[in-house]
Amino acid sequence: MKSAVETLNPTRVRLTVEVPFEELKDSLDAAYQKINQQVTVKGFRKGKIPARVIDQRFGRGAVLEEAVNDALPKFYTEAVNEAELTPLGQPEVDITELKDGETLNFTAEVDIRPTLEIPDYSGIEVEVDAIEVSDEDVEKSVEQLRERFASTSPVERAAEDGDVVTIDLEAKVDGEVLEDGVASGVSYTIGSGELLDGIDEAVKGLSAGEEGTFTSELKGGSAAGREAEVTVKVTQVAARELPELDDDFAQLASEFDTLDELKADSIKRLANMKQYDQATQAQERVLDKLLELVEVPVPEKLLEDEVNTRKHNLEHHQLGQMGLTLDKYLEIQGKTAEEFETETREAAVKGIKTQFVLDELVKKENLGVNQEELTEHLMRRAASSGMSPDQFAQAVVEGGQVPLLVGEVARGKALAVVVEAATVKDTNGEIVDLDEETEETTEVTEATEATETADEKTEG
């Protein structure tokens, strides 16, 4: 077999392959054997039909077609390996010549990972937010804790903002009550925004035993997305009472004896959260700087696949779970279809470039992934998916996704190398040491898990 490579553009090549006919012998034998098992010829036992009889009865062309279909993947793979290419997806194959007894010639066009030059990245400098916990931050944190320990007591008055009302609901579409549109004894805090649009205005001013109606677009159920006329009846109004902010509250709501100790702990926790956010911010900004340094051509077919995948996941998984259509989502976001298309494409381009660059860094820095790192990453992914580690691991193995997870961990380590080499300062001009934070956040940042499409194409 002889092969040659022609570069069509930085991300696509054409392989020209010439195969001497004698190298098709194994595939020809397999073709005759397969046809032998599929056909019956009078006078011959099944599986014992001579090749010349198969040629006469069914045509040599059918045998050659079967043999070529069997041989092409093997010779294509040999040509790819010989040229040391990393293909993305399936090739477009064209048989240019097939002479019985002489030769098989074919071409194969395929997208490939581009060859990248990673420049010196040690000069990257970025600025991140300083870690500052204000009195307002602490007060907000303590107030949120106070809200969790609020109590309620029934009142004989009309409902107001912040009250907890017990209500019965009945939804009608086109004048008909929906089977799944009736609910009784629902507890709702006015102003929380946890139920239907328009309900706050409908229940405010109502006392126990009174009812009102409003129209709203249903978020879920059999008539999701349709306008419904909703009748709401208030059966009870209860006022929320917040506990006093004192040492007794601290003992009730925490392991601390005094309110001062509780606030000191809040300061510590908020600082830790801001430190984590700072590390994530540093990674994102260092990555952006790195991508600016590297020229990364993006295969058009890969980009289209990634855009379509992102759209599908948003529309059929994320929005579907919320009972929203894409049009309604865009309306809520205040975006046009064109703006959504542009943003999705830009995100897809960044995701593909990120994966290509970090994968190249993995090779350049000779970064490996050990079992402990893979297990830790799997545990984090399982937690974010809502599955148990065992369930998630089983799904990963059965779906053949282990290489994808290994790639995610490796890219996280590559990004950590770049962040460590970069100069990171906060808005106060102070140098930020991200060693510990980087180790904790690199594997879970969106940047390192930007896209799986290139991995899937390579595997494919």
GROMACS .gro file of C-alpha atoms in nm:
model
  460
    1MET     CA    1   0.000   0.000   0.000
    2LYS     CA    2   0.118   0.351  -0.084
    3SER     CA    3  -0.036   0.671   0.049
    4ALA     CA    4   0.016   1.045   0.015
    5VAL     CA    5  -0.127   1.341   0.205
    6GLU     CA    6  -0.245   1.668   0.055
    7THR     CA    7  -0.322   1.955   0.292
    8LEU     CA    8  -0.643   2.124   0.178
    9ASN     CA    9  -0.644   2.376   0.464
   10PRO     CA   10  -0.504   2.382   0.819
   11THR     CA   11  -0.783   2.153   0.941
   12ARG     CA   12  -0.855   1.927   0.642
   13VAL     CA   13  -0.648   1.683   0.435
   14ARG     CA   14  -0.696   1.451   0.141
   15LEU     CA   15  -0.535   1.108   0.157
   16THR     CA   16  -0.459   0.934  -0.173
   17VAL     CA   17  -0.417   0.560  -0.128
   18GLU     CA   18  -0.303   0.295  -0.377
   19VAL     CA   19  -0.354  -0.070  -0.280
   20PRO     CA   20  -0.203  -0.355  -0.486
   21PHE     CA   21  -0.469  -0.617  -0.557
   22GLU     CA   22  -0.281  -0.893  -0.374
   23GLU     CA   23  -0.331  -0.699  -0.051
   24LEU     CA   24  -0.707  -0.748  -0.093
   25LYS     CA   25  -0.676  -1.127  -0.068
   26ASP     CA   26  -0.792  -1.153   0.294
   27SER     CA   27  -1.091  -0.929   0.225
   28LEU     CA   28  -1.179  -1.123  -0.091
   29ASP     CA   29  -1.166  -1.452   0.101
   30ALA     CA   30  -1.389  -1.299   0.370
   31ALA     CA   31  -1.631  -1.175   0.102
   32TYR     CA   32  -1.665  -1.521  -0.055
   33GLN     CA   33  -1.713  -1.673   0.290
   34LYS     CA   34  -1.983  -1.420   0.380
   35ILE     CA   35  -2.172  -1.470   0.054
   36ASN     CA   36  -2.138  -1.847   0.102
   37GLN     CA   37  -2.328  -1.819   0.428
   38GLN     CA   38  -2.602  -1.604   0.277
   39VAL     CA   39  -2.696  -1.785  -0.045
   40THR     CA   40  -2.806  -2.130  -0.157
   41VAL     CA   41  -2.704  -2.299  -0.486
   42LYS     CA   42  -2.856  -2.629  -0.589
   43GLY     CA   43  -2.600  -2.909  -0.585
   44PHE     CA   44  -2.377  -2.747  -0.328
   45ARG     CA   45  -2.386  -2.760   0.049
   46LYS     CA   46  -2.435  -2.426   0.227
   47GLY     CA   47  -2.097  -2.268   0.284
   48LYS     CA   48  -1.923  -2.494   0.031
   49ILE     CA   49  -1.999  -2.307  -0.292
   50PRO     CA   50  -1.683  -2.259  -0.503
   51ALA     CA   51  -1.570  -1.906  -0.577
   52ARG     CA   52  -1.610  -1.952  -0.955
   53VAL     CA   53  -1.976  -2.053  -0.904
   54ILE     CA   54  -2.042  -1.746  -0.688
   55ASP     CA   55  -1.882  -1.530  -0.960
   56GLN     CA   56  -2.103  -1.691  -1.227
   57ARG     CA   57  -2.428  -1.684  -1.032
   58PHE     CA   58  -2.400  -1.354  -0.843
   59GLY     CA   59  -2.134  -1.164  -1.032
   60ARG     CA   60  -1.773  -1.084  -0.956
   61GLY     CA   61  -1.880  -0.722  -0.898
   62ALA     CA   62  -2.082  -0.816  -0.589
   63VAL     CA   63  -1.779  -0.995  -0.445
   64LEU     CA   64  -1.548  -0.702  -0.516
   65GLU     CA   65  -1.794  -0.460  -0.358
   66GLU     CA   66  -1.811  -0.668  -0.041
   67ALA     CA   67  -1.433  -0.704  -0.030
   68VAL     CA   68  -1.370  -0.333  -0.080
   69ASN     CA   69  -1.621  -0.238   0.191
   70ASP     CA   70  -1.436  -0.471   0.428
   71ALA     CA   71  -1.087  -0.348   0.331
   72LEU     CA   72  -1.135   0.029   0.313
   73PRO     CA   73  -1.144   0.098   0.691
   74LYS     CA   74  -0.822  -0.101   0.742
   75PHE     CA   75  -0.629   0.074   0.462
   76TYR     CA   76  -0.766   0.414   0.564
   77THR     CA   77  -0.650   0.360   0.922
   78GLU     CA   78  -0.306   0.250   0.802
   79ALA     CA   79  -0.276   0.566   0.591
   80VAL     CA   80  -0.382   0.787   0.884
   81ASN     CA   81  -0.131   0.623   1.117
   82GLU     CA   82   0.145   0.641   0.858
   83ALA     CA   83   0.087   1.015   0.818
   84GLU     CA   84   0.056   1.062   1.197
   85LEU     CA   85  -0.277   1.242   1.165
   86THR     CA   86  -0.546   1.294   1.428
   87PRO     CA   87  -0.874   1.276   1.233
   88LEU     CA   88  -1.196   1.435   1.353
   89GLY     CA   89  -1.500   1.237   1.250
   90GLN     CA   90  -1.560   1.009   0.956
   91PRO     CA   91  -1.384   1.059   0.620
   92GLU     CA   92  -1.545   1.124   0.284
   93VAL     CA   93  -1.418   0.833   0.075
   94ASP     CA   94  -1.415   0.819  -0.304
   95ILE     CA   95  -1.299   0.507  -0.493
   96THR     CA   96  -1.110   0.651  -0.790
   97GLU     CA   97  -1.005   0.322  -0.950
   98LEU     CA   98  -1.082  -0.045  -0.902
   99LYS     CA   99  -0.925  -0.285  -1.152
  100ASP     CA  100  -0.992  -0.651  -1.085
  101GLY     CA  101  -0.664  -0.827  -1.033
  102GLU     CA  102  -0.461  -0.506  -1.052
  103THR     CA  103  -0.528  -0.224  -0.805
  104LEU     CA  104  -0.763  -0.038  -0.572
  105ASN     CA  105  -0.716   0.338  -0.554
  106PHE     CA  106  -0.918   0.571  -0.334
  107THR     CA  107  -0.910   0.915  -0.176
  108ALA     CA  108  -1.031   1.010   0.172
  109GLU     CA  109  -1.095   1.367   0.283
  110VAL     CA  110  -1.118   1.421   0.657
  111ASP     CA  111  -1.097   1.700   0.915
  112ILE     CA  112  -0.796   1.684   1.143
  113ARG     CA  113  -0.677   1.852   1.457
  114PRO     CA  114  -0.468   2.151   1.353
  115THR     CA  115  -0.101   2.168   1.438
  116LEU     CA  116  -0.055   2.437   1.702
  117GLU     CA  117   0.245   2.629   1.821
  118ILE     CA  118   0.220   2.713   2.191
  119PRO     CA  119   0.429   3.026   2.259
  120ASP     CA  120   0.589   3.125   2.588
  121TYR     CA  121   0.299   3.196   2.821
  122SER     CA  122   0.499   3.292   3.130
  123GLY     CA  123   0.445   3.661   3.058
  124ILE     CA  124   0.068   3.647   3.092
  125GLU     CA  125  -0.065   3.903   3.342
  126VAL     CA  126  -0.426   3.934   3.460
  127GLU     CA  127  -0.617   4.133   3.721
  128VAL     CA  128  -0.883   3.984   3.948
  129ASP     CA  129  -1.117   4.118   4.213
  130ALA     CA  130  -0.966   4.170   4.557
  131ILE     CA  131  -1.101   3.962   4.844
  132GLU     CA  132  -1.297   4.211   5.051
  133VAL     CA  133  -1.583   4.124   5.285
  134SER     CA  134  -1.793   4.429   5.363
  135ASP     CA  135  -2.025   4.490   5.657
  136GLU     CA  136  -2.308   4.478   5.406
  137ASP     CA  137  -2.199   4.129   5.295
  138VAL     CA  138  -2.202   4.006   5.653
  139GLU     CA  139  -2.541   4.163   5.727
  140LYS     CA  140  -2.689   4.003   5.416
  141SER     CA  141  -2.551   3.662   5.512
  142VAL     CA  142  -2.686   3.683   5.866
  143GLU     CA  143  -3.021   3.810   5.738
  144GLN     CA  144  -3.051   3.511   5.504
  145LEU     CA  145  -2.988   3.281   5.801
  146ARG     CA  146  -3.246   3.473   5.999
  147GLU     CA  147  -3.501   3.424   5.717
  148ARG     CA  148  -3.450   3.046   5.742
  149PHE     CA  149  -3.552   3.052   6.107
  150ALA     CA  150  -3.857   3.271   6.057
  151SER     CA  151  -4.185   3.150   6.207
  152THR     CA  152  -4.541   3.214   6.090
  153SER     CA  153  -4.866   3.282   6.271
  154PRO     CA  154  -5.219   3.318   6.125
  155VAL     CA  155  -5.358   3.673   6.108
  156GLU     CA  156  -5.709   3.810   6.055
  157ARG     CA  157  -5.631   4.063   5.780
  158ALA     CA  158  -5.573   4.095   5.409
  159ALA     CA  159  -5.255   3.941   5.264
  160GLU     CA  160  -4.948   4.162   5.221
  161ASP     CA  161  -4.601   4.130   5.072
  162GLY     CA  162  -4.396   3.873   5.265
  163ASP     CA  163  -4.698   3.692   5.409
  164VAL     CA  164  -4.731   3.316   5.376
  165VAL     CA  165  -5.071   3.228   5.229
  166THR     CA  166  -5.236   2.890   5.196
  167ILE     CA  167  -5.420   2.876   4.866
  168ASP     CA  168  -5.627   2.655   4.635
  169LEU     CA  169  -5.566   2.685   4.261
  170GLU     CA  170  -5.772   2.597   3.954
  171ALA     CA  171  -5.643   2.654   3.599
  172LYS     CA  172  -5.863   2.666   3.289
  173VAL     CA  173  -5.757   2.668   2.924
  174ASP     CA  174  -6.023   2.755   2.669
  175GLY     CA  175  -6.282   2.742   2.947
  176GLU     CA  176  -6.198   2.381   3.045
  177VAL     CA  177  -6.046   2.291   3.382
  178LEU     CA  178  -5.719   2.103   3.330
  179GLU     CA  179  -5.690   1.759   3.488
  180ASP     CA  180  -5.350   1.856   3.628
  181GLY     CA  181  -5.453   2.217   3.684
  182VAL     CA  182  -5.610   2.181   4.030
  183ALA     CA  183  -5.417   2.206   4.357
  184SER     CA  184  -5.525   2.250   4.719
  185GLY     CA  185  -5.348   2.361   5.034
  186VAL     CA  186  -5.051   2.515   4.854
  187SER     CA  187  -4.825   2.724   5.077
  188TYR     CA  188  -4.687   3.034   4.904
  189THR     CA  189  -4.480   3.330   5.022
  190ILE     CA  190  -4.598   3.646   4.848
  191GLY     CA  191  -4.316   3.803   4.650
  192SER     CA  192  -4.105   3.487   4.627
  193GLY     CA  193  -4.175   3.439   4.255
  194GLU     CA  194  -4.195   3.063   4.304
  195LEU     CA  195  -4.533   3.012   4.139
  196LEU     CA  196  -4.713   3.161   3.840
  197ASP     CA  197  -4.659   3.509   3.702
  198GLY     CA  198  -4.936   3.736   3.822
  199ILE     CA  199  -5.022   3.547   4.139
  200ASP     CA  200  -4.872   3.808   4.372
  201GLU     CA  201  -5.102   4.080   4.241
  202ALA     CA  202  -5.399   3.841   4.258
  203VAL     CA  203  -5.360   3.738   4.625
  204LYS     CA  204  -5.243   4.067   4.777
  205GLY     CA  205  -5.539   4.231   4.946
  206LEU     CA  206  -5.734   3.905   4.983
  207SER     CA  207  -5.836   3.773   5.325
  208ALA     CA  208  -5.902   3.410   5.418
  209GLY     CA  209  -6.207   3.283   5.228
  210GLU     CA  210  -6.174   3.530   4.942
  211GLU     CA  211  -6.068   3.449   4.586
  212GLY     CA  212  -5.948   3.620   4.269
  213THR     CA  213  -5.859   3.535   3.910
  214PHE     CA  214  -5.567   3.615   3.683
  215THR     CA  215  -5.420   3.497   3.354
  216SER     CA  216  -5.075   3.344   3.330
  217GLU     CA  217  -4.866   3.131   3.097
  218LEU     CA  218  -4.832   2.783   3.246
  219LYS     CA  219  -4.471   2.676   3.312
  220GLY     CA  220  -4.531   2.301   3.318
  221GLY     CA  221  -4.787   2.025   3.293
  222SER     CA  222  -5.011   1.918   3.006
  223ALA     CA  223  -5.067   2.275   2.885
  224ALA     CA  224  -4.715   2.413   2.938
  225GLY     CA  225  -4.659   2.734   2.747
  226ARG     CA  226  -5.032   2.812   2.705
  227GLU     CA  227  -5.226   3.100   2.857
  228ALA     CA  228  -5.458   2.990   3.137
  229GLU     CA  229  -5.724   3.159   3.349
  230VAL     CA  230  -5.633   3.079   3.708
  231THR     CA  231  -5.867   3.105   4.006
  232VAL     CA  232  -5.689   3.139   4.338
  233LYS     CA  233  -5.868   3.107   4.674
  234VAL     CA  234  -5.696   3.211   4.997
  235THR     CA  235  -5.773   2.977   5.287
  236GLN     CA  236  -5.527   3.126   5.536
  237VAL     CA  237  -5.303   3.430   5.576
  238ALA     CA  238  -5.001   3.400   5.804
  239ALA     CA  239  -4.749   3.669   5.894
  240ARG     CA  240  -4.380   3.580   5.902
  241GLU     CA  241  -4.196   3.669   6.222
  242LEU     CA  242  -3.818   3.697   6.221
  243PRO     CA  243  -3.620   3.608   6.536
  244GLU     CA  244  -3.436   3.882   6.718
  245LEU     CA  245  -3.069   3.919   6.626
  246ASP     CA  246  -2.906   3.835   6.958
  247ASP     CA  247  -2.703   3.565   7.131
  248ASP     CA  248  -3.012   3.346   7.163
  249PHE     CA  249  -3.048   3.349   6.785
  250ALA     CA  250  -2.682   3.258   6.740
  251GLN     CA  251  -2.731   2.956   6.967
  252LEU     CA  252  -3.049   2.858   6.779
  253ALA     CA  253  -2.908   2.891   6.431
  254SER     CA  254  -2.546   2.779   6.474
  255GLU     CA  255  -2.289   2.613   6.697
  256PHE     CA  256  -2.183   2.951   6.836
  257ASP     CA  257  -2.276   3.103   7.170
  258THR     CA  258  -2.278   3.468   7.071
  259LEU     CA  259  -2.388   3.680   6.776
  260ASP     CA  260  -2.035   3.821   6.745
  261GLU     CA  261  -1.895   3.471   6.701
  262LEU     CA  262  -2.160   3.396   6.439
  263LYS     CA  263  -2.069   3.711   6.246
  264ALA     CA  264  -1.697   3.631   6.267
  265ASP     CA  265  -1.768   3.290   6.118
  266SER     CA  266  -1.973   3.453   5.842
  267ILE     CA  267  -1.676   3.676   5.758
  268LYS     CA  268  -1.452   3.369   5.731
  269ARG     CA  269  -1.696   3.177   5.512
  270LEU     CA  270  -1.758   3.473   5.282
  271ALA     CA  271  -1.383   3.526   5.244
  272ASN     CA  272  -1.340   3.160   5.146
  273MET     CA  273  -1.617   3.191   4.888
  274LYS     CA  274  -1.463   3.507   4.743
  275GLN     CA  275  -1.126   3.334   4.735
  276TYR     CA  276  -1.275   3.050   4.532
  277ASP     CA  277  -1.446   3.299   4.299
  278GLN     CA  278  -1.115   3.482   4.264
  279ALA     CA  279  -0.938   3.161   4.159
  280THR     CA  280  -1.208   3.083   3.903
  281GLN     CA  281  -1.188   3.439   3.771
  282ALA     CA  282  -0.810   3.409   3.740
  283GLN     CA  283  -0.838   3.086   3.542
  284GLU     CA  284  -1.094   3.232   3.301
  285ARG     CA  285  -0.889   3.545   3.240
  286VAL     CA  286  -0.560   3.356   3.203
  287LEU     CA  287  -0.729   3.122   2.956
  288ASP     CA  288  -0.858   3.418   2.754
  289LYS     CA  289  -0.506   3.562   2.740
  290LEU     CA  290  -0.364   3.225   2.636
  291LEU     CA  291  -0.616   3.189   2.353
  292GLU     CA  292  -0.515   3.535   2.228
  293LEU     CA  293  -0.155   3.410   2.196
  294VAL     CA  294  -0.235   3.104   1.984
  295GLU     CA  295  -0.363   3.097   1.627
  296VAL     CA  296  -0.628   2.822   1.630
  297PRO     CA  297  -0.808   2.730   1.306
  298VAL     CA  298  -1.147   2.568   1.369
  299PRO     CA  299  -1.285   2.293   1.138
  300GLU     CA  300  -1.617   2.416   1.000
  301LYS     CA  301  -1.793   2.078   1.024
  302LEU     CA  302  -1.680   2.037   1.386
  303LEU     CA  303  -1.805   2.387   1.464
  304GLU     CA  304  -2.147   2.320   1.310
  305ASP     CA  305  -2.178   1.996   1.508
  306GLU     CA  306  -2.085   2.173   1.831
  307VAL     CA  307  -2.333   2.455   1.770
  308ASN     CA  308  -2.611   2.204   1.701
  309THR     CA  309  -2.520   2.002   2.010
  310ARG     CA  310  -2.535   2.310   2.232
  311LYS     CA  311  -2.871   2.412   2.088
  312HIS     CA  312  -3.012   2.062   2.130
  313ASN     CA  313  -2.894   2.032   2.491
  314LEU     CA  314  -3.039   2.371   2.581
  315GLU     CA  315  -3.373   2.320   2.409
  316HIS     CA  316  -3.441   1.954   2.486
  317HIS     CA  317  -3.273   1.912   2.825
  318GLN     CA  318  -3.225   2.235   3.020
  319LEU     CA  319  -3.530   2.424   2.895
  320GLY     CA  320  -3.740   2.108   2.871
  321GLN     CA  321  -3.691   2.043   3.242
  322MET     CA  322  -3.812   2.396   3.316
  323GLY     CA  323  -4.115   2.368   3.087
  324LEU     CA  324  -3.985   2.645   2.860
  325THR     CA  325  -3.966   2.666   2.484
  326LEU     CA  326  -3.667   2.825   2.313
  327ASP     CA  327  -3.884   3.118   2.200
  328LYS     CA  328  -4.003   3.180   2.556
  329TYR     CA  329  -3.647   3.153   2.687
  330LEU     CA  330  -3.529   3.413   2.435
  331GLU     CA  331  -3.820   3.638   2.533
  332ILE     CA  332  -3.723   3.613   2.902
  333GLN     CA  333  -3.357   3.680   2.818
  334GLY     CA  334  -3.451   3.972   2.594
  335LYS     CA  335  -3.257   3.826   2.300
  336THR     CA  336  -3.339   3.783   1.934
  337ALA     CA  337  -3.288   3.452   1.753
  338GLU     CA  338  -2.997   3.613   1.566
  339GLU     CA  339  -2.829   3.724   1.891
  340PHE     CA  340  -2.875   3.375   2.036
  341GLU     CA  341  -2.724   3.219   1.723
  342THR     CA  342  -2.424   3.453   1.738
  343GLU     CA  343  -2.362   3.392   2.108
  344THR     CA  344  -2.393   3.016   2.069
  345ARG     CA  345  -2.147   3.013   1.779
  346GLU     CA  346  -1.898   3.233   1.967
  347ALA     CA  347  -1.918   3.004   2.271
  348ALA     CA  348  -1.870   2.698   2.050
  349VAL     CA  349  -1.564   2.851   1.882
  350LYS     CA  350  -1.411   2.933   2.221
  351GLY     CA  351  -1.489   2.584   2.349
  352ILE     CA  352  -1.320   2.412   2.055
  353LYS     CA  353  -1.018   2.643   2.066
  354THR     CA  354  -0.986   2.586   2.439
  355GLN     CA  355  -0.983   2.211   2.399
  356PHE     CA  356  -0.731   2.217   2.114
  357VAL     CA  357  -0.493   2.450   2.301
  358LEU     CA  358  -0.513   2.271   2.636
  359ASP     CA  359  -0.476   1.931   2.470
  360GLU     CA  360  -0.162   2.059   2.295
  361LEU     CA  361  -0.034   2.181   2.632
  362VAL     CA  362  -0.099   1.837   2.781
  363LYS     CA  363   0.135   1.690   2.518
  364LYS     CA  364   0.391   1.970   2.545
  365GLU     CA  365   0.412   1.947   2.924
  366ASN     CA  366   0.383   1.566   2.920
  367LEU     CA  367   0.095   1.571   3.169
  368GLY     CA  368  -0.059   1.242   3.277
  369VAL     CA  369  -0.369   1.150   3.477
  370ASN     CA  370  -0.347   0.900   3.760
  371GLN     CA  371  -0.627   0.692   3.906
  372GLU     CA  372  -0.667   0.911   4.213
  373GLU     CA  373  -0.712   1.226   4.005
  374LEU     CA  374  -0.963   1.052   3.780
  375THR     CA  375  -1.159   0.922   4.080
  376GLU     CA  376  -1.173   1.266   4.244
  377HIS     CA  377  -1.297   1.419   3.919
  378LEU     CA  378  -1.556   1.145   3.877
  379MET     CA  379  -1.684   1.213   4.230
  380ARG     CA  380  -1.726   1.583   4.153
  381ARG     CA  381  -1.902   1.515   3.824
  382ALA     CA  382  -2.132   1.266   3.994
  383ALA     CA  383  -2.225   1.522   4.260
  384SER     CA  384  -2.304   1.788   3.998
  385SER     CA  385  -2.516   1.541   3.799
  386GLY     CA  386  -2.723   1.438   4.101
  387MET     CA  387  -2.615   1.074   4.067
  388SER     CA  388  -2.431   0.856   4.313
  389PRO     CA  389  -2.062   0.796   4.233
  390ASP     CA  390  -2.135   0.429   4.156
  391GLN     CA  391  -2.423   0.517   3.922
  392PHE     CA  392  -2.221   0.785   3.747
  393ALA     CA  393  -1.916   0.558   3.710
  394GLN     CA  394  -2.132   0.280   3.565
  395ALA     CA  395  -2.290   0.522   3.315
  396VAL     CA  396  -1.946   0.652   3.215
  397VAL     CA  397  -1.805   0.304   3.157
  398GLU     CA  398  -2.111   0.174   2.972
  399GLY     CA  399  -2.116   0.484   2.752
  400GLY     CA  400  -1.746   0.458   2.671
  401GLN     CA  401  -1.691   0.803   2.821
  402VAL     CA  402  -1.381   0.729   3.031
  403PRO     CA  403  -1.146   0.891   2.774
  404LEU     CA  404  -1.359   1.207   2.785
  405LEU     CA  405  -1.320   1.230   3.163
  406VAL     CA  406  -0.946   1.167   3.139
  407GLY     CA  407  -0.930   1.450   2.886
  408GLU     CA  408  -1.116   1.684   3.120
  409VAL     CA  409  -0.874   1.614   3.405
  410ALA     CA  410  -0.570   1.653   3.182
  411ARG     CA  411  -0.697   1.985   3.046
  412GLY     CA  412  -0.757   2.103   3.402
  413LYS     CA  413  -0.396   2.023   3.486
  414ALA     CA  414  -0.274   2.202   3.173
  415LEU     CA  415  -0.466   2.515   3.266
  416ALA     CA  416  -0.324   2.498   3.618
  417VAL     CA  417   0.028   2.499   3.471
  418VAL     CA  418  -0.045   2.817   3.277
  419VAL     CA  419  -0.212   2.987   3.574
  420GLU     CA  420   0.086   2.902   3.793
  421ALA     CA  421   0.322   3.061   3.540
  422ALA     CA  422   0.109   3.375   3.500
  423THR     CA  423   0.121   3.690   3.712
  424VAL     CA  424  -0.211   3.744   3.888
  425LYS     CA  425  -0.277   4.069   4.073
  426ASP     CA  426  -0.590   4.188   4.249
  427THR     CA  427  -0.751   4.527   4.205
  428ASN     CA  428  -0.541   4.656   4.496
  429GLY     CA  429  -0.223   4.573   4.306
  430GLU     CA  430  -0.135   4.281   4.534
  431ILE     CA  431   0.011   3.958   4.391
  432VAL     CA  432  -0.237   3.671   4.433
  433ASP     CA  433  -0.108   3.325   4.526
  434LEU     CA  434  -0.344   3.075   4.366
  435ASP     CA  435  -0.162   2.747   4.435
  436GLU     CA  436  -0.423   2.594   4.665
  437GLU     CA  437  -0.726   2.748   4.498
  438THR     CA  438  -0.611   2.644   4.149
  439GLU     CA  439  -0.574   2.283   4.258
  440GLU     CA  440  -0.932   2.284   4.385
  441THR     CA  441  -1.099   2.458   4.091
  442THR     CA  442  -0.923   2.373   3.763
  443GLU     CA  443  -1.111   2.051   3.699
  444VAL     CA  444  -1.456   2.196   3.748
  445THR     CA  445  -1.427   2.528   3.568
  446GLU     CA  446  -1.639   2.559   3.257
  447ALA     CA  447  -1.333   2.643   3.053
  448THR     CA  448  -1.174   2.299   3.090
  449GLU     CA  449  -1.501   2.122   3.007
  450ALA     CA  450  -1.594   2.355   2.725
  451THR     CA  451  -1.672   2.092   2.464
  452GLU     CA  452  -1.672   1.718   2.417
  453THR     CA  453  -1.729   1.732   2.042
  454ALA     CA  454  -1.362   1.718   1.942
  455ASP     CA  455  -1.301   1.424   2.176
  456GLU     CA  456  -1.603   1.240   2.039
  457LYS     CA  457  -1.496   1.309   1.681
  458THR     CA  458  -1.145   1.185   1.752
  459GLU     CA  459  -1.279   0.870   1.917
  460GLY     CA  460  -1.516   0.824   1.624
   0.00000   0.00000   0.00000
